[in-house]
PDB file of C-alpha atoms and ligand atoms in Angstrom:
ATOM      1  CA  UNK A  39       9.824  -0.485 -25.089  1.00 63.00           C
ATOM      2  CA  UNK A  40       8.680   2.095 -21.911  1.00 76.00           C
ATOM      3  CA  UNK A  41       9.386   0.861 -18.370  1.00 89.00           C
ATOM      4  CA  UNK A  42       6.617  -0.652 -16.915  1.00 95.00           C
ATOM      5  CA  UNK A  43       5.110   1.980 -14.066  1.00 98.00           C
ATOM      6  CA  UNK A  44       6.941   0.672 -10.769  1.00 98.00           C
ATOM      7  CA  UNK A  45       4.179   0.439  -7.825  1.00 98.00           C
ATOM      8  CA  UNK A  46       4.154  -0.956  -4.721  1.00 98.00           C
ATOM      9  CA  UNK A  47       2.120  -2.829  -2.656  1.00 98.00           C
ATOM     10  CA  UNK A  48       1.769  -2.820   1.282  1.00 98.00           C
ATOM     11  CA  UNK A  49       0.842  -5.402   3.024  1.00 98.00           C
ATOM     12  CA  UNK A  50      -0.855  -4.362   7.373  1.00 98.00           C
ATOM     13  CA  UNK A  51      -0.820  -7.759   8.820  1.00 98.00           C
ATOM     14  CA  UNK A  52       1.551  -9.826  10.777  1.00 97.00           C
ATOM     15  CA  UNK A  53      -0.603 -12.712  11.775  1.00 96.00           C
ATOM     16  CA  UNK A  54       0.659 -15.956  11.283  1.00 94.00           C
ATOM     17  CA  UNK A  55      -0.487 -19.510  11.818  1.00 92.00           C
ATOM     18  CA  UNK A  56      -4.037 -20.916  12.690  1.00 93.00           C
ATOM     19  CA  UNK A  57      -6.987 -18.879  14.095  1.00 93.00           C
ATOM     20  CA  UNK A  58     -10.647 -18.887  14.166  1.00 91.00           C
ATOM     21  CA  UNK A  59     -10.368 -17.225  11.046  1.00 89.00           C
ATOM     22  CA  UNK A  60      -8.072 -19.841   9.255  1.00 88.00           C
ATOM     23  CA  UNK A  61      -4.527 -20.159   8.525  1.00 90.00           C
ATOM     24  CA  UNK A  62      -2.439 -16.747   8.049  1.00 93.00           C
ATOM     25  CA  UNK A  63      -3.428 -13.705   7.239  1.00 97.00           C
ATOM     26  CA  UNK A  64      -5.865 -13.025   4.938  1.00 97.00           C
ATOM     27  CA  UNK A  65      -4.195  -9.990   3.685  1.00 98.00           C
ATOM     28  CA  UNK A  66      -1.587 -12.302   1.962  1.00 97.00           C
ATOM     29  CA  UNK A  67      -4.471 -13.848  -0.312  1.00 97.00           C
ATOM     30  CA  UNK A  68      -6.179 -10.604  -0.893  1.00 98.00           C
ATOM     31  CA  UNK A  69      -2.649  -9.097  -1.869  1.00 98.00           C
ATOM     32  CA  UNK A  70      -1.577 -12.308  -3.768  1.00 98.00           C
ATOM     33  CA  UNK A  71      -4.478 -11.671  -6.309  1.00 98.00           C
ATOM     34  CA  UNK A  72      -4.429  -7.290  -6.641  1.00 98.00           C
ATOM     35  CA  UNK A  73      -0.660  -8.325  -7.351  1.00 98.00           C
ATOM     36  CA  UNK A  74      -1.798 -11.170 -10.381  1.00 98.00           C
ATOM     37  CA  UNK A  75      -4.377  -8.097 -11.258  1.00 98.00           C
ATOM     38  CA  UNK A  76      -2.054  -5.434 -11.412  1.00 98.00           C
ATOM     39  CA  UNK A  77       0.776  -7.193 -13.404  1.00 98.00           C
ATOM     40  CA  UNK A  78      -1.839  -8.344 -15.879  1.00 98.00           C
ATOM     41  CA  UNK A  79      -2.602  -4.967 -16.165  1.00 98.00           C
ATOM     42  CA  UNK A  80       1.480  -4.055 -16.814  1.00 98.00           C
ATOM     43  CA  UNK A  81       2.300  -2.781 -13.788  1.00 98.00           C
ATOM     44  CA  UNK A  82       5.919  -3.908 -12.243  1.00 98.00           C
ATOM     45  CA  UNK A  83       4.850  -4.534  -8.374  1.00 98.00           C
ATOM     46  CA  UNK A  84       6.728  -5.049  -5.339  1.00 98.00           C
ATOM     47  CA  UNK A  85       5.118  -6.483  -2.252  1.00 98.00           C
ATOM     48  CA  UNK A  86       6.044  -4.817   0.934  1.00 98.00           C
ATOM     49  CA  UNK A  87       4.951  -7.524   3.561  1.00 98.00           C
ATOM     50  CA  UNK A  88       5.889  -6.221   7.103  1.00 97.00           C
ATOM     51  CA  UNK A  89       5.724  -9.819   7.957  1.00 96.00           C
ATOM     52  CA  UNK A  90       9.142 -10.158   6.065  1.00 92.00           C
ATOM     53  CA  UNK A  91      10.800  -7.242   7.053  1.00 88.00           C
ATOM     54  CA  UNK A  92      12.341  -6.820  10.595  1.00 90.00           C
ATOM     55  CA  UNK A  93      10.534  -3.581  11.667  1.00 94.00           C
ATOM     56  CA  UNK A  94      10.619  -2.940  15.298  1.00 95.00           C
ATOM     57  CA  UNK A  95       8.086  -0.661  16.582  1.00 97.00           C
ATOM     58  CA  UNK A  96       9.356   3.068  15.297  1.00 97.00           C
ATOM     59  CA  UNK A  97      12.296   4.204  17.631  1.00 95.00           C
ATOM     60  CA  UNK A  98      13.038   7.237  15.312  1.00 96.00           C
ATOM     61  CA  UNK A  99      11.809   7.455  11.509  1.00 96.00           C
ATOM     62  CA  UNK A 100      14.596   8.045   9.325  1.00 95.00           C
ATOM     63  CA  UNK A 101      13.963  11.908   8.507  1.00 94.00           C
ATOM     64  CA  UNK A 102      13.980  12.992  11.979  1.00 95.00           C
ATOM     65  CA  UNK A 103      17.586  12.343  13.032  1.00 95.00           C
ATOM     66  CA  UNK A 104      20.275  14.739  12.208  1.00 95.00           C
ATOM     67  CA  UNK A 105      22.644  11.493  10.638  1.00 95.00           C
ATOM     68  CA  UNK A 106      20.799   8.491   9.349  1.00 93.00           C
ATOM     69  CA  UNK A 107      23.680   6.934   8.475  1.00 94.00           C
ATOM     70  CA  UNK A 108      23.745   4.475  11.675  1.00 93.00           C
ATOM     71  CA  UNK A 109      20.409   2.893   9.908  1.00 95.00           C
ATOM     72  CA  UNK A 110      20.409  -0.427   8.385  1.00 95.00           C
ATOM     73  CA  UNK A 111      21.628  -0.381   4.472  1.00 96.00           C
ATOM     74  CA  UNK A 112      18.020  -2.341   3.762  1.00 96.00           C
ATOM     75  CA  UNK A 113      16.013   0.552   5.223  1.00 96.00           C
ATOM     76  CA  UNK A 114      17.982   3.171   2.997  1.00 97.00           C
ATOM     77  CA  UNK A 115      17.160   0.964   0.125  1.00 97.00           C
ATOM     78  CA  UNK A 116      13.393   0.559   1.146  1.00 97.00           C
ATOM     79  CA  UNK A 117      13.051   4.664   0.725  1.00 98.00           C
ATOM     80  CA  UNK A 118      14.964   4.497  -2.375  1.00 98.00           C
ATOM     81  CA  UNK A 119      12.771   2.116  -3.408  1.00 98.00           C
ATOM     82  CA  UNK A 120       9.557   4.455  -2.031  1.00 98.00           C
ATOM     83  CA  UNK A 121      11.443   7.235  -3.876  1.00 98.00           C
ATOM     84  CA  UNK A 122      11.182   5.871  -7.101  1.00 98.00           C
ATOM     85  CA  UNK A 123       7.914   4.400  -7.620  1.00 98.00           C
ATOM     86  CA  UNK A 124       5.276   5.602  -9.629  1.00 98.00           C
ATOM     87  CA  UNK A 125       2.093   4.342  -7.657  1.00 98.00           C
ATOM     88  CA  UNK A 126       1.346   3.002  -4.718  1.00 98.00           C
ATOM     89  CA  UNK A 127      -1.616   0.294  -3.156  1.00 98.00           C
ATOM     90  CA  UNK A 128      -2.562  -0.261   0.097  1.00 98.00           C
ATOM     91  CA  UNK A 129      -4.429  -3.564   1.435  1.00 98.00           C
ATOM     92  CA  UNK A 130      -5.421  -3.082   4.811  1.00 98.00           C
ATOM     93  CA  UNK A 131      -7.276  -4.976   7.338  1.00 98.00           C
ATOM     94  CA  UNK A 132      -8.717  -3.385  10.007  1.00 98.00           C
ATOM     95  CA  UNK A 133      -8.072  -3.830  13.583  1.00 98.00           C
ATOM     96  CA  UNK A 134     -10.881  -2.509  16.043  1.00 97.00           C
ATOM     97  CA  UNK A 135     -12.075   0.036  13.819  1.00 97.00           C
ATOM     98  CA  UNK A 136      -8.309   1.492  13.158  1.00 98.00           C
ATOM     99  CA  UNK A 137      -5.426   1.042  11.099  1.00 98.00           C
ATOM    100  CA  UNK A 138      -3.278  -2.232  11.604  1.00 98.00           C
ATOM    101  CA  UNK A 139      -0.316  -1.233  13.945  1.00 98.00           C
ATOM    102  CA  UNK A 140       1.896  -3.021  11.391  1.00 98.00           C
ATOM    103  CA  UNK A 141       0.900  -0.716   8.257  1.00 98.00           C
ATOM    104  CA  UNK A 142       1.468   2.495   9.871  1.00 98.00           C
ATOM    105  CA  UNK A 143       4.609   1.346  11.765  1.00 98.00           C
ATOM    106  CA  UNK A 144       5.977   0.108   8.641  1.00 98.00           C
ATOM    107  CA  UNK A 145       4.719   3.569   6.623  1.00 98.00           C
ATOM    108  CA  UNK A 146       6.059   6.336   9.296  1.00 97.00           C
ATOM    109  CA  UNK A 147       9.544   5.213   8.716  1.00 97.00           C
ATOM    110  CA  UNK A 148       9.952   7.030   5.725  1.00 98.00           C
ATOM    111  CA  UNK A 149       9.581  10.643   5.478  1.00 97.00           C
ATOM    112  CA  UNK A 150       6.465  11.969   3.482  1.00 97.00           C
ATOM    113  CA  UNK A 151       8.712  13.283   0.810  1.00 96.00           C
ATOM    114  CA  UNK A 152       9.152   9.762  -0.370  1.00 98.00           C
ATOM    115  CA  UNK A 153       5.797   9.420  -0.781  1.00 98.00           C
ATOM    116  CA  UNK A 154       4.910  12.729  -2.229  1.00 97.00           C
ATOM    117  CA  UNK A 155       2.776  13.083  -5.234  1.00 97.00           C
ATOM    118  CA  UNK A 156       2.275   9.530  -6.055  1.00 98.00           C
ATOM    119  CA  UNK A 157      -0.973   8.221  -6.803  1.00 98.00           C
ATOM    120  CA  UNK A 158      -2.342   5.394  -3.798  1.00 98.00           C
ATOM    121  CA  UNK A 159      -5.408   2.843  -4.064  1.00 98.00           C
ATOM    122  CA  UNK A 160      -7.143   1.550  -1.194  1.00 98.00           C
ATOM    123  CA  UNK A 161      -7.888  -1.854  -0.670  1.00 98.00           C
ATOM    124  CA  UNK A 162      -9.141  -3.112   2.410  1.00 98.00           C
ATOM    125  CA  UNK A 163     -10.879  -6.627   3.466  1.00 98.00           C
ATOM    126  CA  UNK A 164     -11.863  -8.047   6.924  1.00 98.00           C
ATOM    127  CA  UNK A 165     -13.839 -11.269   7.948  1.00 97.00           C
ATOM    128  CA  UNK A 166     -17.319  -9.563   8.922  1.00 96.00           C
ATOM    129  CA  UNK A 167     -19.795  -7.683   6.360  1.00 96.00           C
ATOM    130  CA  UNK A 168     -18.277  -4.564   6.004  1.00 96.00           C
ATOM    131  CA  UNK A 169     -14.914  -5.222   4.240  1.00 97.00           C
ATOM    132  CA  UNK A 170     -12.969  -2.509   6.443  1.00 98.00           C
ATOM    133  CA  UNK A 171     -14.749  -0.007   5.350  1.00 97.00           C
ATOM    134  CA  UNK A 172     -14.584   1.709   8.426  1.00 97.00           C
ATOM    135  CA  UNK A 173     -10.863   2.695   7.888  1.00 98.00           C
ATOM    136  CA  UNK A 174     -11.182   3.506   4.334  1.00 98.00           C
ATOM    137  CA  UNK A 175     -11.639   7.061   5.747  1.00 96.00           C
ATOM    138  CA  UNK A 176      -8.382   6.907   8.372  1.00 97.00           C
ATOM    139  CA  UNK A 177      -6.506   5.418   5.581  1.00 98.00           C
ATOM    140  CA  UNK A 178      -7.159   7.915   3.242  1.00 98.00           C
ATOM    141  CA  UNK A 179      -6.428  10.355   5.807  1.00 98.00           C
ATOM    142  CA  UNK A 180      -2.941   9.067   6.961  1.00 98.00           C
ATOM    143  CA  UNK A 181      -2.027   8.406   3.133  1.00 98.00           C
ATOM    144  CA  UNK A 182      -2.749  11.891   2.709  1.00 98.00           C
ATOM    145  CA  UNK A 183      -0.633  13.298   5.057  1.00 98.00           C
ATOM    146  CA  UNK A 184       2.325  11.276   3.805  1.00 98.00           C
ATOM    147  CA  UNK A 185       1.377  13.308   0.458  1.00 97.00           C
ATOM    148  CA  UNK A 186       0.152  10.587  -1.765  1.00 98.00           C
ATOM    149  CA  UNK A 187      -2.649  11.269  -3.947  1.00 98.00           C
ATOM    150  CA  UNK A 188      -5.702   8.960  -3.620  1.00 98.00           C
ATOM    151  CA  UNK A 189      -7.650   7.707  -6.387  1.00 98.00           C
ATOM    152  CA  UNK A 190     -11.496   7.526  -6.272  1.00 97.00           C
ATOM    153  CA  UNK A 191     -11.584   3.771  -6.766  1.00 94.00           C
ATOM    154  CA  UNK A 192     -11.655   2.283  -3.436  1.00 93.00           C
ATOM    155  CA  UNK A 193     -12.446  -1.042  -2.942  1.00 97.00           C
ATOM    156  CA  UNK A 194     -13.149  -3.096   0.142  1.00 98.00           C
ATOM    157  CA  UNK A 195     -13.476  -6.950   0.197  1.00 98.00           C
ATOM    158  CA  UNK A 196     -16.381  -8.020   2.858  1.00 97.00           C
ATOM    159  CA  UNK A 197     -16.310 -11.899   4.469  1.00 97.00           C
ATOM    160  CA  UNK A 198     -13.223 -12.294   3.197  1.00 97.00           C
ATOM    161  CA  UNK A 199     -12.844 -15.712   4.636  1.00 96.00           C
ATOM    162  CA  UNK A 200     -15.297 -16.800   1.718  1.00 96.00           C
ATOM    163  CA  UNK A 201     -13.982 -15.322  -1.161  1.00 97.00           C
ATOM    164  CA  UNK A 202     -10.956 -17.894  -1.707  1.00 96.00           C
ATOM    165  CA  UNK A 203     -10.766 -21.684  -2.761  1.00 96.00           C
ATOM    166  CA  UNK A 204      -8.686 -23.704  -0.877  1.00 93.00           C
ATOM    167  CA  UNK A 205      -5.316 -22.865  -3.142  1.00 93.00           C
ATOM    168  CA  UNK A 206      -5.825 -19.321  -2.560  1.00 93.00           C
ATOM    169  CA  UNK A 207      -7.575 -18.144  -5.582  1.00 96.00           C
ATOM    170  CA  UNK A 208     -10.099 -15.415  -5.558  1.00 98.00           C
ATOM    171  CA  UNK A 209     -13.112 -16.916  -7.090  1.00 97.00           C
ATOM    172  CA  UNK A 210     -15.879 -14.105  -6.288  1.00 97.00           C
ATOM    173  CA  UNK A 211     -16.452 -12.504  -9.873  1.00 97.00           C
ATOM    174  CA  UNK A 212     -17.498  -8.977  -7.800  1.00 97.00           C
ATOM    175  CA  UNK A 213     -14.866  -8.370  -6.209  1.00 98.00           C
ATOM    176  CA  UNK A 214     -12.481  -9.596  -8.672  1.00 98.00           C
ATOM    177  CA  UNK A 215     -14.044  -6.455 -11.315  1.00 98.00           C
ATOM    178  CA  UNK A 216     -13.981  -4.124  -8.313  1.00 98.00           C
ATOM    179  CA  UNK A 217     -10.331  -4.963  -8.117  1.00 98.00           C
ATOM    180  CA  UNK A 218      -9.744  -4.697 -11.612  1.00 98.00           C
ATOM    181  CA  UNK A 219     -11.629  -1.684 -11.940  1.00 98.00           C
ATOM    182  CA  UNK A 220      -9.318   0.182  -9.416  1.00 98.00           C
ATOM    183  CA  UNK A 221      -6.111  -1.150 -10.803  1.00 98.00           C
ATOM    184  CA  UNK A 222      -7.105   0.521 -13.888  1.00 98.00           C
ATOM    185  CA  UNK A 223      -7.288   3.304 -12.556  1.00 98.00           C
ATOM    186  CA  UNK A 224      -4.103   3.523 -10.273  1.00 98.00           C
ATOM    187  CA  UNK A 225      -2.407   2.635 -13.597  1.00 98.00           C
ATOM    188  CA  UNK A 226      -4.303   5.868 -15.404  1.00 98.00           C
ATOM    189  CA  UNK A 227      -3.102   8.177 -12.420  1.00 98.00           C
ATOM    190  CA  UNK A 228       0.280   6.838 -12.079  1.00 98.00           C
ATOM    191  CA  UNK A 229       0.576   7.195 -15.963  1.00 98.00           C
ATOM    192  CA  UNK A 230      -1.070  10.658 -16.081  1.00 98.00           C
ATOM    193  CA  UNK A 231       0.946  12.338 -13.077  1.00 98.00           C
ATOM    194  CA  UNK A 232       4.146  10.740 -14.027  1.00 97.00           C
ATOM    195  CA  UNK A 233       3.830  12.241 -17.558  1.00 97.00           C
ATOM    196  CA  UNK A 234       2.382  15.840 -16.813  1.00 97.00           C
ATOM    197  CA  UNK A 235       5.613  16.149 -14.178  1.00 96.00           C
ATOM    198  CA  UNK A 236       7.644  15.840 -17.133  1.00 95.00           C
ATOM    199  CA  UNK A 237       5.797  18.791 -18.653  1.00 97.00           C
ATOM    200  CA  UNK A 238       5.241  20.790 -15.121  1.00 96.00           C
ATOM    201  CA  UNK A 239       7.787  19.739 -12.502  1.00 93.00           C
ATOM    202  CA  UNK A 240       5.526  19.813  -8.956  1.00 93.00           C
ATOM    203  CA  UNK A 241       5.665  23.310  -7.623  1.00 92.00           C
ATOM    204  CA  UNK A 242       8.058  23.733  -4.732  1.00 87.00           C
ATOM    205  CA  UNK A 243       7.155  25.998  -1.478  1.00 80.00           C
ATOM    206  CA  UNK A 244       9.706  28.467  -0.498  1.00 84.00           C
ATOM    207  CA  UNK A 245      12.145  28.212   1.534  1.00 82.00           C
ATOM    208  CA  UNK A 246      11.282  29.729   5.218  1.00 77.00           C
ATOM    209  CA  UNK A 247      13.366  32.684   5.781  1.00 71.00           C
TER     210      UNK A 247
HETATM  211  C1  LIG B 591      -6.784  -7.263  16.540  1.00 76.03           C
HETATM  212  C2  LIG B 591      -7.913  -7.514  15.585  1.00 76.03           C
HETATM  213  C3  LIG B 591      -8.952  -6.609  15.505  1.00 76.03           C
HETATM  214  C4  LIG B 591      -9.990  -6.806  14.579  1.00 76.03           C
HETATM  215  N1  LIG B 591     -10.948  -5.833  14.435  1.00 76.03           N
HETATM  216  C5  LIG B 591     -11.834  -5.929  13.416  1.00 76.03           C
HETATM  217  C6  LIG B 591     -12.691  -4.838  13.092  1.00 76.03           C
HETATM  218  O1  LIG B 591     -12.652  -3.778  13.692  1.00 76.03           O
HETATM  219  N2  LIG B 591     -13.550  -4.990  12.061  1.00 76.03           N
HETATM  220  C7  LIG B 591     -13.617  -6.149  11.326  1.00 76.03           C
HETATM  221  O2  LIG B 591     -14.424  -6.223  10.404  1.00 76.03           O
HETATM  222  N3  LIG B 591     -12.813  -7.197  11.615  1.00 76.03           N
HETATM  223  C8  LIG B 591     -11.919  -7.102  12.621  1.00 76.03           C
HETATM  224  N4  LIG B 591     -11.058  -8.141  12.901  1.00 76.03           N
HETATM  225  C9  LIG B 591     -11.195  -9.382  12.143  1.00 76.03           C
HETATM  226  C10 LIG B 591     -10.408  -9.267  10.848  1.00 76.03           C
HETATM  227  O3  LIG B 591     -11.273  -8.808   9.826  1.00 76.03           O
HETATM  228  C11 LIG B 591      -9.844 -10.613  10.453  1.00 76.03           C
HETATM  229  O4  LIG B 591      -9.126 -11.194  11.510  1.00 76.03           O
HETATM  230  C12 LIG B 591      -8.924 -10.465   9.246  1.00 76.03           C
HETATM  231  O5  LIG B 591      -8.590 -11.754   8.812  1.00 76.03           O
HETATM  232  C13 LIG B 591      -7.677  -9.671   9.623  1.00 76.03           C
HETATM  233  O6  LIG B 591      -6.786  -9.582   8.541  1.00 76.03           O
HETATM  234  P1  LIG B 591      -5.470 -10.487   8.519  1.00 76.03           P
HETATM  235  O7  LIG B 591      -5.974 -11.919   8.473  1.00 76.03           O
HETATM  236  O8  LIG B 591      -4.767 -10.118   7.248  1.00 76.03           O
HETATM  237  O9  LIG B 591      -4.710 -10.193   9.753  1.00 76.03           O
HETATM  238  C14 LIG B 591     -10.021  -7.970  13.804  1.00 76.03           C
HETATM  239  C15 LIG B 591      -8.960  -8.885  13.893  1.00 76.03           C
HETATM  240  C16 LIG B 591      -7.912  -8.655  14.755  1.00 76.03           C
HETATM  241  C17 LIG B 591      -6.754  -9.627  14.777  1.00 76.03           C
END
């Protein structure tokens, strides 16, 4: 049997604890059920929470020193990791209009090359009636940059606070197909790049002189 496509999943928030907006983030319930969606779907995810990993705020990313070797062992094995997945998904609140400090903190440790060529889906949520939609567009610029390839399915989750029972299950039918819809479709981009590169290897610039 193939191996299942390898994709991963970032998490943006660090909140914790009670709020006006209840308990925790929100992010972990909104990434709790694209995870169930994706696996049902056959994808093999890994859920990078920046909650559980002990980021501080970027001294130096790994790819701009001359020896990375004085780096922690779980950071090498994080772009590893980067290096060999198929796909990737973002779910992303939004902060003020912008990007969560803790997404692109977490993201500009690793040098774009171990993003590069990837497919990415964009998920974002937030409390009020717009479901982040406002950084859809930042997102898919900074994703960009890091060389991932968007897909056209974006999906944002408005009043996010009402789209959950009390165990944490998504129980709005709308967003659930939206979500479904664009895991479909990571899976057909992460399927159809990873296949054509075996065909075409990506073309690589040449070397400055
Ligand atoms: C610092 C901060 C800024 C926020 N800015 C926005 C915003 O610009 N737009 C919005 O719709 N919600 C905003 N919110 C509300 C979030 O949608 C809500 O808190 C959401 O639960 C955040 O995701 P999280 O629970 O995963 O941290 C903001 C929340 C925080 C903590």
């Amino acid at each position: 049997m193939a191996d299942k496509l390898k994709t991963i999943l970032f998490l943006s928030s660090c909140r914790k604890g009670a709020s006006f907006t209840g308990e925790g983030s929100w992010g972990d319930r909104v990434g709790k059920a694209m995870k169930e969606i994706l696996e049902e779907e056959g994808l093999e995810v890994s859920l990078w929470d920046p909650k559980d990993s002990p980021y501080t705020i970027l001294e130096q990313p790994l790819h701009l020193v001359p020896d990375a070797s004085g780096f922690p062992q779980w950071m090498h094995d994080k772009k590893k990791e980067l290096e060999e997945a198929d796909s990737f998904i973002i779910c992303s609140a939004e902060y003020n209009s912008a990007l969560p400090p803790a997404l692109t903190n977490m993201l500009d440790h690793y040098p774009p090359a171990a993003y590069k060529d990837r497919p990415v889906a964009l998920l974002t949520y937030s409390v009020g009636p717009f479901g982040g939609c406002r950084i859809q567009i930042n997102l898919k610029a900074h994703v960009t940059e890091l060389g991932m390839v968007p897909v056209p399915a974006s999906c944002t989750v408005m009043s996010v606070g009402s789209m959950f029972d009390e165990e944490g299950n998504l129980t709005d039918d709308r967003v659930k197909a939206n979500m479904v819809k664009q895991a479909k479709e990571l899976k057909w981009y992460a399927e159809a790049l990873k296949s054509y590169k075996q065909v075409r290897p990506v073309p690589v610039p040449p070397k400055k002189q």
